[in-house]
Coordinates of C-alpha atoms in Angstrom, one line a residue:
M204 CA 0.0 12.7 27.2
T205 CA -0.1 8.9 27.4
V206 CA -1.3 6.7 24.4
D207 CA -4.5 6.0 26.2
D208 CA -5.2 9.6 26.9
L209 CA -4.5 10.7 23.4
V210 CA -6.7 7.9 22.0
A211 CA -9.5 8.9 24.4
L212 CA -9.2 12.6 23.3
A213 CA -9.2 11.7 19.6
E214 CA -12.3 9.4 20.0
G215 CA -14.0 12.2 22.0
L216 CA -13.6 14.5 19.0
E217 CA -14.8 11.7 16.6
D218 CA -17.9 11.2 18.8
H219 CA -18.5 15.0 18.9
L220 CA -18.4 15.4 15.2
G221 CA -20.4 12.3 14.5
D222 CA -20.6 9.9 11.5
P223 CA -19.6 12.0 8.4
H224 CA -22.1 10.0 6.3
D225 CA -25.0 11.1 8.5
A226 CA -26.4 14.4 7.2
G227 CA -27.6 15.2 10.7
A228 CA -24.1 15.0 12.3
R229 CA -22.2 18.1 13.2
M230 CA -19.6 17.8 10.4
P231 CA -21.1 15.5 7.7
F232 CA -19.7 15.1 4.2
S233 CA -22.8 16.6 2.7
K234 CA -22.1 19.9 4.4
V235 CA -18.4 19.7 3.5
L236 CA -19.2 19.1 -0.1
A237 CA -21.7 22.0 -0.1
F238 CA -19.0 24.5 1.0
D239 CA -16.7 23.0 -1.6
E240 CA -19.1 23.3 -4.4
R241 CA -20.0 26.9 -3.5
E242 CA -16.3 27.7 -2.9
E243 CA -17.4 29.3 0.3
F244 CA -15.1 29.5 3.4
P245 CA -16.4 27.0 6.0
Y246 CA -16.9 29.4 8.9
E247 CA -19.5 27.1 10.4
L248 CA -17.1 24.2 10.5
T249 CA -14.1 26.1 11.8
D250 CA -16.3 27.7 14.5
L251 CA -17.5 24.3 15.5
L252 CA -14.0 23.0 15.9
Q253 CA -12.8 26.0 17.8
A254 CA -15.8 25.7 20.1
W255 CA -14.7 22.1 20.9
G256 CA -11.1 23.4 21.4
V257 CA -9.1 21.7 18.6
H258 CA -7.0 24.8 18.1
E259 CA -6.0 25.0 21.7
Y260 CA -4.1 21.8 21.5
C261 CA -1.8 23.6 19.1
L262 CA -1.1 26.5 21.5
P263 CA 1.6 26.4 24.3
E264 CA 0.3 25.6 27.8
R265 CA 2.6 28.3 29.4
W266 CA 0.6 31.0 27.6
G267 CA -2.9 29.6 28.0
G268 CA -3.2 26.9 25.4
R269 CA -3.3 23.1 25.9
A270 CA -0.4 21.9 23.8
G271 CA 1.9 19.7 25.6
D272 CA 2.9 17.1 23.0
V273 CA 2.9 18.0 19.3
E274 CA 1.5 14.6 18.3
V275 CA -1.8 15.5 20.1
G276 CA -2.5 18.4 17.8
F277 CA -1.2 16.5 14.8
N278 CA -3.7 13.6 15.4
L279 CA -6.6 15.9 16.1
V280 CA -6.0 17.8 12.8
R281 CA -5.7 14.4 11.1
L282 CA -9.2 13.5 12.2
V283 CA -10.5 16.8 11.0
A284 CA -8.8 16.3 7.6
R285 CA -10.4 12.9 7.1
R286 CA -13.7 14.8 7.0
D287 CA -12.4 18.0 5.3
P288 CA -8.8 18.9 4.4
T289 CA -9.9 22.4 3.7
T290 CA -11.2 23.1 7.2
A291 CA -8.2 21.3 8.7
T292 CA -5.9 23.6 6.5
A293 CA -7.7 26.7 7.6
L294 CA -7.2 25.8 11.2
M295 CA -3.6 24.9 10.6
I296 CA -2.8 28.2 8.9
T297 CA -3.5 30.1 12.1
N298 CA -1.2 27.7 14.0
V299 CA 1.6 28.1 11.5
A300 CA 1.2 31.9 11.5
F301 CA 1.5 31.8 15.3
M302 CA 4.8 29.7 15.2
P303 CA 7.1 32.8 15.1
H304 CA 5.5 33.9 18.3
W305 CA 6.0 30.4 19.9
I306 CA 9.7 30.5 18.9
A307 CA 10.7 34.0 19.7
A308 CA 8.0 36.1 21.4
G309 CA 8.3 37.3 25.0
D310 CA 5.8 36.2 27.6
E311 CA 3.6 39.2 27.3
Q312 CA 3.4 39.1 23.5
G313 CA 2.9 35.4 23.5
R314 CA 0.1 35.4 26.0
A315 CA -1.7 38.2 24.1
A316 CA -1.4 36.2 20.9
V317 CA -2.7 33.0 22.5
H318 CA -5.5 34.9 24.2
G319 CA -6.6 36.3 20.9
I320 CA -6.6 33.0 19.1
R321 CA -8.5 31.3 21.9
H322 CA -11.1 34.0 21.4
G323 CA -11.6 33.7 17.7
V324 CA -8.7 35.6 16.1
R325 CA -7.7 34.1 12.8
M326 CA -4.1 34.5 11.5
S327 CA -2.4 34.3 8.1
W328 CA 1.3 33.5 7.4
G329 CA 2.5 36.2 5.0
L330 CA 5.7 34.7 3.6
S331 CA 5.4 34.2 -0.1
E332 CA 5.3 36.8 -2.8
R333 CA 4.0 36.8 -6.3
R334 CA 7.3 37.1 -8.1
H335 CA 9.5 35.0 -5.8
G336 CA 7.6 31.9 -4.5
S337 CA 9.9 29.8 -2.5
D338 CA 12.9 32.2 -2.8
V339 CA 12.2 34.1 0.4
L340 CA 15.5 35.9 0.3
A341 CA 14.3 37.7 -2.8
N342 CA 11.1 39.0 -1.2
E343 CA 10.5 42.7 -1.6
M344 CA 8.2 43.7 1.3
R345 CA 10.0 46.3 3.4
A346 CA 9.8 47.6 6.9
E347 CA 11.2 51.1 7.5
R348 CA 11.9 52.1 11.0
V349 CA 10.1 55.3 12.1
P350 CA 9.4 56.8 15.5
G351 CA 7.4 54.4 17.6
G352 CA 7.6 51.5 15.2
W353 CA 7.8 50.6 11.5
R354 CA 6.1 51.3 8.2
L355 CA 5.4 48.3 6.0
T356 CA 5.3 48.5 2.2
G357 CA 4.8 45.6 -0.2
E358 CA 2.6 42.7 -1.2
K359 CA 2.1 39.1 0.0
Y360 CA 0.4 36.7 -2.4
L361 CA -1.1 33.2 -2.4
I362 CA -1.3 33.1 1.4
G363 CA -4.0 31.2 3.2
N364 CA -6.6 33.1 5.3
A365 CA -5.4 36.4 3.9
T366 CA -8.8 37.9 3.5
I367 CA -10.4 36.6 6.7
A368 CA -7.3 37.0 9.0
D369 CA -7.3 39.5 11.8
V370 CA -3.6 39.3 12.1
V371 CA -1.1 38.6 9.3
S372 CA 2.4 37.5 10.4
V373 CA 4.6 39.0 7.6
Q374 CA 8.2 38.6 6.8
A375 CA 9.7 41.9 5.7
R376 CA 13.1 43.3 4.7
T377 CA 14.5 45.5 7.5
A378 CA 18.0 45.9 6.1
E379 CA 18.7 46.8 2.5
R380 CA 21.7 44.5 2.4
G381 CA 19.3 41.5 2.6
G382 CA 21.1 38.3 3.5
P383 CA 20.2 36.0 6.5
G384 CA 20.1 39.0 9.0
G385 CA 18.2 41.3 6.7
W386 CA 14.7 40.1 7.5
S387 CA 12.2 40.4 10.4
V388 CA 8.7 39.2 11.2
F389 CA 5.9 41.5 12.2
A390 CA 2.4 40.8 13.5
L391 CA 0.3 43.0 11.3
D392 CA -3.0 43.5 13.2
R393 CA -5.5 44.7 10.7
R394 CA -7.8 45.8 13.5
R395 CA -5.2 48.4 14.5
C396 CA -4.8 49.7 11.0
P397 CA -6.8 52.6 9.5
A398 CA -9.7 51.4 7.3
G399 CA -8.6 50.7 3.8
T400 CA -4.9 50.7 4.4
V401 CA -4.5 47.0 4.1
A402 CA -5.9 46.1 0.7
A403 CA -7.1 42.5 0.2
L404 CA -6.1 40.9 -3.1
P405 CA -8.7 38.9 -5.0
N406 CA -9.4 35.4 -3.7
E407 CA -8.0 32.8 -6.1
R408 CA -10.2 30.0 -7.3
L409 CA -8.5 26.7 -6.6
H410 CA -8.5 23.1 -8.0
G411 CA -8.5 21.6 -4.6
L412 CA -9.2 23.1 -1.2
R413 CA -11.9 25.0 -3.1
A414 CA -13.5 26.6 0.0
L415 CA -10.2 27.9 1.3
D416 CA -9.4 31.6 1.4
M417 CA -6.3 31.8 -0.7
S418 CA -5.4 35.4 -1.7
G419 CA -3.1 38.1 -0.4
I420 CA -2.6 41.6 0.9
R421 CA -1.0 44.8 -0.3
V422 CA 0.2 47.6 2.0
D423 CA 1.7 51.0 1.3
G424 CA 3.4 52.6 4.2
V425 CA 1.1 51.1 6.9
F426 CA 2.4 51.8 10.4
V427 CA 2.9 49.0 12.9
P428 CA 4.0 49.7 16.5
E429 CA 7.2 48.5 18.0
D430 CA 5.5 45.7 19.9
A431 CA 4.4 44.2 16.5
L432 CA 8.0 43.0 15.9
V433 CA 8.1 39.3 16.7
G434 CA 11.5 38.3 18.2
A435 CA 14.5 40.3 17.4
E436 CA 15.2 42.6 14.4
G437 CA 17.0 40.5 11.8
Q438 CA 15.6 37.2 13.1
G439 CA 13.1 36.8 10.3
L440 CA 14.8 34.2 8.2
E441 CA 15.4 32.0 11.2
L442 CA 11.8 32.3 12.3
A443 CA 10.6 31.6 8.8
L444 CA 12.7 28.5 8.4
K445 CA 12.0 27.1 11.8
S446 CA 8.3 27.7 11.4
A447 CA 8.5 25.9 8.0
Q448 CA 10.1 22.9 9.7
V449 CA 7.0 22.6 11.9
A450 CA 4.6 23.2 9.1
R451 CA 6.2 20.6 6.9
V452 CA 5.8 17.9 9.5
V453 CA 2.3 18.9 10.7
I454 CA 0.9 19.2 7.2
G455 CA 1.5 15.4 6.9
S456 CA -1.7 15.1 9.0
I457 CA -3.7 16.6 6.1
A458 CA -2.3 13.9 3.7
L459 CA -2.9 11.1 6.2
G460 CA -6.5 12.2 6.9
A461 CA -7.4 12.6 3.2
V462 CA -6.0 9.2 2.2
D463 CA -7.6 7.5 5.2
T464 CA -11.0 8.6 3.9
A465 CA -10.1 7.7 0.3
L466 CA -9.0 4.2 1.3
R467 CA -12.1 3.8 3.5
L468 CA -14.4 4.8 0.7
T469 CA -12.7 2.4 -1.7
M470 CA -13.0 -0.4 0.8
D471 CA -16.7 0.4 1.1
F472 CA -17.0 0.0 -2.7
A473 CA -14.7 -3.1 -2.9
A474 CA -16.5 -4.9 -0.2
R475 CA -19.9 -4.5 -1.8
R476 CA -19.4 -4.2 -5.5
E477 CA -19.6 -7.5 -7.5
I478 CA -18.3 -8.0 -11.0
F479 CA -17.8 -11.2 -12.9
G480 CA -19.4 -13.0 -10.0
Q481 CA -16.9 -11.8 -7.4
R482 CA -16.6 -9.0 -4.9
V483 CA -13.9 -6.5 -6.0
A484 CA -12.2 -7.1 -2.7
D485 CA -11.9 -10.8 -3.5
I486 CA -10.3 -10.4 -6.9
P487 CA -6.5 -11.2 -6.3
Y488 CA -5.2 -8.2 -8.3
S489 CA -7.6 -5.8 -6.5
R490 CA -6.9 -7.3 -3.2
R491 CA -3.1 -6.7 -3.7
Q492 CA -3.8 -3.1 -4.7
L493 CA -5.8 -2.5 -1.6
A494 CA -3.2 -4.1 0.6
E495 CA -0.4 -2.1 -1.0
C496 CA -2.3 1.2 -0.5
F497 CA -2.8 0.3 3.1
A498 CA 0.9 -0.4 3.5
D499 CA 1.7 3.0 1.9
L500 CA -0.5 4.7 4.5
M501 CA 1.2 2.8 7.3
V502 CA 4.6 3.7 6.0
A503 CA 3.6 7.4 5.9
D504 CA 2.1 7.0 9.4
A505 CA 5.5 5.8 10.7
V506 CA 7.5 8.5 9.0
C507 CA 5.2 11.3 10.2
G508 CA 4.9 9.8 13.7
G509 CA 8.7 9.8 14.2
A510 CA 9.1 13.3 12.8
V511 CA 6.4 14.8 14.9
R512 CA 7.9 13.4 18.1
A513 CA 11.3 14.4 17.0
L514 CA 10.2 18.1 17.0
Q515 CA 10.2 17.7 20.8
S516 CA 12.8 15.0 21.5
N517 CA 15.3 15.6 18.7
P518 CA 15.0 19.2 17.5
A519 CA 18.6 19.4 16.3
Q520 CA 17.6 17.1 13.4
A521 CA 14.3 18.8 12.5
S522 CA 15.8 20.0 9.2
V523 CA 16.2 16.5 7.9
Y524 CA 13.0 15.0 9.3
S525 CA 10.7 17.8 8.2
S526 CA 12.1 17.7 4.6
V527 CA 11.8 13.9 4.4
V528 CA 8.1 14.1 5.5
K529 CA 7.3 17.0 3.1
Y530 CA 8.9 15.3 0.1
F531 CA 8.2 11.6 0.8
V532 CA 4.7 11.5 2.3
P533 CA 2.8 13.4 -0.3
T534 CA 4.8 11.8 -3.2
L535 CA 4.0 8.4 -1.8
L536 CA 0.4 9.0 -1.1
E537 CA -0.3 10.7 -4.4
R538 CA 0.8 7.4 -6.0
T539 CA -1.5 5.6 -3.5
M540 CA -4.5 7.7 -4.6
G541 CA -3.7 6.8 -8.2
Q542 CA -4.0 3.1 -7.4
L543 CA -7.2 3.6 -5.5
S544 CA -8.6 5.6 -8.4
V545 CA -8.0 2.6 -10.7
L546 CA -9.9 0.4 -8.4
L547 CA -12.9 2.7 -8.3
G548 CA -13.0 2.9 -12.1
A549 CA -15.9 4.9 -13.6
R550 CA -17.3 5.5 -10.1
L551 CA -14.6 8.0 -9.6
Y552 CA -16.4 10.4 -11.9
L553 CA -19.8 10.4 -10.2
R554 CA -19.6 13.8 -8.7
D555 CA -23.0 13.9 -7.0
H556 CA -22.7 10.5 -5.3
P557 CA -22.3 10.9 -1.6
H558 CA -19.3 8.7 -1.5
F559 CA -17.5 9.3 -4.7
G560 CA -18.0 13.1 -4.6
V561 CA -16.1 13.0 -1.3
Y562 CA -13.4 10.8 -2.9
Q563 CA -12.9 13.3 -5.7
K564 CA -12.5 16.1 -3.1
M565 CA -9.9 14.1 -1.2
L566 CA -8.0 13.5 -4.5
R567 CA -8.0 17.2 -5.4
D568 CA -7.2 18.4 -1.9
L569 CA -4.3 16.0 -1.4
A570 CA -2.4 17.6 -4.3
A571 CA -2.0 20.9 -2.3
V572 CA 0.1 19.1 0.3
S573 CA 3.0 18.7 -2.2
F574 CA 3.6 22.4 -2.7
V575 CA 2.4 24.4 0.3
D576 CA 5.0 25.4 2.9
G577 CA 7.9 24.5 0.6
N578 CA 7.3 22.2 -2.4
T579 CA 8.9 18.8 -3.0
V580 CA 11.8 20.3 -5.0
V581 CA 12.6 22.7 -2.2
N582 CA 12.7 19.9 0.3
L583 CA 14.7 17.6 -1.9
K584 CA 17.2 20.5 -2.3
N585 CA 17.6 20.6 1.5
I586 CA 18.2 16.9 1.7
A587 CA 20.6 17.0 -1.3
A588 CA 22.6 19.8 0.2
Q589 CA 23.1 17.8 3.4
L590 CA 23.4 14.4 1.9
D591 CA 27.2 14.2 1.8
G592 CA 27.4 14.9 5.5
L593 CA 24.5 12.6 6.4
L594 CA 26.1 9.7 4.5
G595 CA 29.6 10.5 5.8
T596 CA 28.6 10.5 9.4
A597 CA 26.8 7.2 9.0
R598 CA 30.0 5.7 7.5
D599 CA 32.3 7.0 10.2
V600 CA 30.0 6.8 13.1
G601 CA 31.5 5.7 16.4
D602 CA 30.0 3.6 19.1
G603 CA 29.2 6.6 21.3
L604 CA 27.4 8.5 18.5
R605 CA 25.4 5.4 17.5
A606 CA 24.5 4.8 21.1
E607 CA 23.1 8.3 21.4
A608 CA 21.1 7.8 18.2
V609 CA 19.7 4.6 19.5
E610 CA 18.6 6.3 22.7
R611 CA 16.9 9.2 20.9
V612 CA 15.2 7.0 18.4
G613 CA 13.7 5.1 21.4
V614 CA 11.8 8.3 22.3
M615 CA 11.0 9.2 18.7
F616 CA 9.3 5.9 18.0
G617 CA 8.3 4.7 21.4
L618 CA 4.8 6.0 21.6
D619 CA 4.6 5.3 25.3
A620 CA 7.9 7.1 26.0
E621 CA 7.6 10.5 27.8
L622 CA 8.5 13.5 25.6
P623 CA 10.3 16.6 26.9
V624 CA 8.7 20.0 26.8
W625 CA 8.5 21.3 23.2
R626 CA 11.0 24.1 22.7
P627 CA 10.8 25.0 19.0
E628 CA 13.5 27.6 19.4
R629 CA 15.9 24.7 19.8
Q630 CA 15.4 23.4 16.3
L631 CA 18.5 23.8 14.1
L632 CA 18.5 24.9 10.5
V633 CA 20.9 22.1 9.5
S634 CA 21.3 18.7 11.1
R635 CA 25.1 18.8 11.2
G636 CA 25.3 15.4 9.5
R637 CA 23.0 13.5 11.8
D638 CA 20.0 11.4 11.0
D639 CA 19.4 9.2 14.0
V640 CA 16.7 7.2 12.2
L641 CA 19.3 5.7 9.9
L642 CA 22.2 5.7 12.4
A643 CA 20.1 3.5 14.7
L644 CA 18.9 1.2 11.9
P645 CA 21.4 -1.6 12.6
D646 CA 20.2 -1.7 16.3
A647 CA 16.6 -1.8 15.1
L648 CA 17.3 -4.8 12.9
E649 CA 18.8 -6.6 15.8
R650 CA 15.7 -5.8 17.9
L651 CA 13.5 -7.0 15.0
R652 CA 15.4 -10.4 14.9
D653 CA 14.9 -10.6 18.7
L654 CA 11.2 -9.9 18.2
A655 CA 11.1 -12.7 15.6
E656 CA 12.7 -15.2 17.9
R657 CA 10.1 -14.4 20.7
Q658 CA 7.2 -15.4 18.4
R659 CA 5.4 -18.6 19.3
D660 CA 3.7 -18.8 15.9
G661 CA 6.2 -20.1 13.4
R662 CA 4.6 -18.1 10.6
D663 CA 5.0 -14.9 12.5
R664 CA 8.6 -15.8 13.3
A665 CA 9.4 -16.4 9.7
L666 CA 7.7 -13.2 8.5
F667 CA 9.6 -11.0 11.0
H668 CA 12.8 -12.6 9.9
R669 CA 11.9 -11.8 6.3
A670 CA 11.3 -8.3 7.3
A671 CA 14.7 -8.1 8.9
E672 CA 16.3 -9.5 5.8
T673 CA 14.6 -6.8 3.7
G674 CA 15.9 -4.2 6.2
D675 CA 19.4 -5.6 5.6
R676 CA 19.0 -5.1 1.9
L677 CA 17.9 -1.5 2.5
L678 CA 20.9 -0.9 4.7
K679 CA 23.2 -2.1 1.9
E680 CA 21.6 0.5 -0.4
F681 CA 23.0 3.1 2.0
D682 CA 26.5 2.1 1.1
R683 CA 25.6 2.4 -2.6
L684 CA 24.3 5.9 -2.1
L685 CA 27.5 6.8 -0.3
G686 CA 29.6 5.6 -3.2
E687 CA 27.5 7.3 -5.8
T688 CA 27.6 10.6 -3.9
A689 CA 31.4 10.5 -3.6
R690 CA 31.7 9.8 -7.4
L691 CA 29.3 12.6 -8.3
K692 CA 31.2 15.0 -6.0
E693 CA 34.5 14.1 -7.7
D694 CA 33.1 14.3 -11.2
V695 CA 31.2 17.5 -10.9
G696 CA 33.0 19.4 -8.2
R697 CA 31.4 22.1 -6.0
G698 CA 28.1 22.3 -7.9
Y699 CA 27.3 18.6 -7.4
A700 CA 24.6 19.2 -4.8
A701 CA 22.5 21.0 -7.4
T702 CA 22.6 18.3 -10.0
A703 CA 19.6 16.2 -11.0
E704 CA 21.7 13.1 -10.1
Q705 CA 22.1 14.4 -6.5
F706 CA 18.4 15.1 -6.3
R707 CA 17.7 11.5 -7.4
L708 CA 20.0 10.2 -4.6
A709 CA 18.2 12.5 -2.1
E710 CA 14.9 10.8 -3.2
Q711 CA 16.4 7.4 -2.5
Y712 CA 17.7 8.6 0.9
C713 CA 14.2 9.6 1.8
A714 CA 13.0 6.1 1.0
L715 CA 15.6 4.6 3.2
H716 CA 14.6 6.9 6.0
A717 CA 11.0 5.8 5.5
G718 CA 11.9 2.1 5.7
A719 CA 13.9 2.6 8.8
A720 CA 11.0 4.5 10.4
A721 CA 8.6 1.6 9.8
I722 CA 11.1 -0.8 11.5
H723 CA 11.8 1.5 14.4
L724 CA 8.1 1.9 15.1
A725 CA 7.5 -1.8 15.1
V726 CA 10.2 -2.6 17.5
R727 CA 9.9 0.4 19.8
S728 CA 6.1 0.5 20.3
Q729 CA 5.2 -3.2 20.6
G730 CA 3.1 -2.6 23.7
A731 CA 1.6 0.7 22.7
L732 CA 0.2 0.0 19.2
G733 CA -3.3 -1.1 18.5
E734 CA -4.4 -4.6 18.9
G735 CA -2.7 -6.9 16.4
F736 CA 0.3 -4.5 15.8
P737 CA 3.0 -4.9 14.9
D738 CA 1.8 -7.4 12.4
P739 CA 4.8 -9.0 10.6
A740 CA 2.9 -9.3 7.3
V741 CA 2.0 -5.6 7.3
L742 CA 5.6 -4.7 8.2
L743 CA 7.0 -6.9 5.4
L744 CA 4.6 -5.3 2.8
C745 CA 5.5 -1.8 4.1
L746 CA 9.2 -2.6 3.5
E747 CA 8.4 -4.1 0.1
R748 CA 6.8 -0.8 -0.9
V749 CA 10.0 1.0 0.1
W750 CA 12.2 -1.6 -1.6
R751 CA 10.4 -1.1 -4.9
Q752 CA 11.6 2.5 -4.9
F753 CA 14.9 0.9 -5.7
R754 CA 13.8 -2.2 -7.5
P755 CA 10.4 -1.4 -9.1
T756 CA 9.7 -4.9 -10.3
E757 CA 11.0 -6.9 -7.4
T758 CA 8.7 -8.2 -4.6
V759 CA 9.5 -9.7 -1.2
T760 CA 6.0 -10.8 -0.4
D761 CA 3.7 -13.5 -1.8
A762 CA 0.0 -14.1 -2.1
A763 CA -0.2 -15.4 1.5
V764 CA 1.3 -12.2 2.9
V765 CA -1.0 -10.1 0.8
D766 CA -4.0 -12.0 1.9
R767 CA -3.0 -11.5 5.6
V768 CA -2.5 -7.8 5.1
A769 CA -5.8 -7.5 3.3
G770 CA -7.4 -9.3 6.3
V771 CA -5.8 -6.7 8.7
L772 CA -7.2 -3.9 6.5
S773 CA -10.6 -5.5 6.4
G774 CA -10.6 -5.9 10.1
L775 CA -9.8 -2.2 10.7
H776 CA -12.4 -1.2 8.1
E777 CA -15.2 -3.3 9.7
E778 CA -14.3 -2.3 13.2
G779 CA -14.3 1.4 12.3
R780 CA -10.7 2.1 13.3
L781 CA -8.3 4.6 11.9
F782 CA -5.9 3.2 9.3
S783 CA -3.0 3.8 11.5
H784 CA -0.8 2.4 14.2
W785 CA -2.8 4.5 16.6
P786 CA -5.8 2.4 17.9
V787 CA -8.4 5.2 17.4
R788 CA -12.0 4.3 16.8
V789 CA -13.6 6.5 14.2
R790 CA -17.2 7.2 13.2
A791 CA -17.6 5.8 9.7
S792 CA -20.7 4.0 8.5
A793 CA -20.8 2.4 5.1
D794 CA -24.6 2.1 4.5
W795 CA -24.8 2.8 0.8
T796 CA -25.4 1.1 -2.6
A797 CA -22.4 0.3 -4.8

């Protein structure tokens, strides 16, 4: 799908749902908050979105869905999340639970699953268990082979949609030895089970996503037929891990949508609220805070955008990209929300206010992104375990390997570049020492300098060059990480990857990846981004936000840069555009009293 086609589709959804501040619209904040306050599953809202067809853009075309490019579904879910992360999550859970089918099902099984979802079937992903959390190899649910199928025994706990789901995709032990080949995935269709044999566990009350169904199931010898097995026997761990890679990337849409609304509500306040004779937005300190929060969102936008497109164009490196997104994006944006909360001050606590009540919901809902589908520690562990190989490859990379990386990055970050057909089964569980985003960074810096030289405006030329200089400084940090990892490996020995020091280096690696992503997007999508992008001041502040992960007190911008970024932010706010590189017009009035 072209950029223009995606933007048109996204704006069509926005127009259909209407202004969220209008109580008469199809999906207004007033209705979202009512479901949240009552802790009541938002059937009305999920049904509304299914009737429009949002879920179909997350189902493969070859089996009857409309999903061609992953970024289409990602951006539609993002627009839903900017109204209600709970409804977006409920929809996404069905998509994630379907992923084992997409990866491994045969045509008949896959078509049947898609047909069911298109006709209202809800799914749940039964992976986690009460006693084991993220340690899926310790899970206890068992599947015993019997004539004509299997008997399932065990419990799945804290799984979304568990009570309302028609079908639960469950991971179960099919070999007592356990290990990588000891697990399989089954589609437990509750409609085919005798009444009462699938016991629903109590729905848990939540801090955020209050209206979500978050509970579990318990089964004791429930029969499932042979055709309920998804993929091959013993393929369960592979399916769980590959499905998690997709989920970890796509869940970034929830974070982006929530923070878009939080920033928009804060801008509504800052543009109207006067204190000490000035609008909040005109106070230099507040203006920098707003500009920095916008830059954070744009960095997260770049990281997610590259990772989403990489699922199709570079599936061999999905292990790295998915973990970078799942660690870095919620960690960054939680900090962003902290800054925005300071700007709102006491208004943050006005629960019944139509704007600030929504802000509080976004603040609570965002917190869930950090731990669902693999928490930040699990994802840092994945990066830490691969870090030595990633750094070593970058040190010893040859011209041929770097040229391949440059070519692949062109598709990952070139929004107008055609994507290959998505084949999630081609995702690898480890990246084999490759991260093209960083391997291609030297090339991106050269392109950035070339972009600078082509600017007619001397200020733009200077700002792009300053951005390139900051990129060079980030590149030098890569060498430092390489040296520190080598020393740690020598000092600690085989267990070095599990040390707190290695995790800290993994955090910094994620920051370097994020800075590189921002540069790649700027130089690879010059003609495809919204009007005014890439803006050199925005890019420079984005890189400063990354740089301060290494030097917390050091800035590379000045007041003039901040003023320009604040102007870009104000323009997007006043024009009703998504806070993103994507030029999407959103429905968002701001008619209220501060």
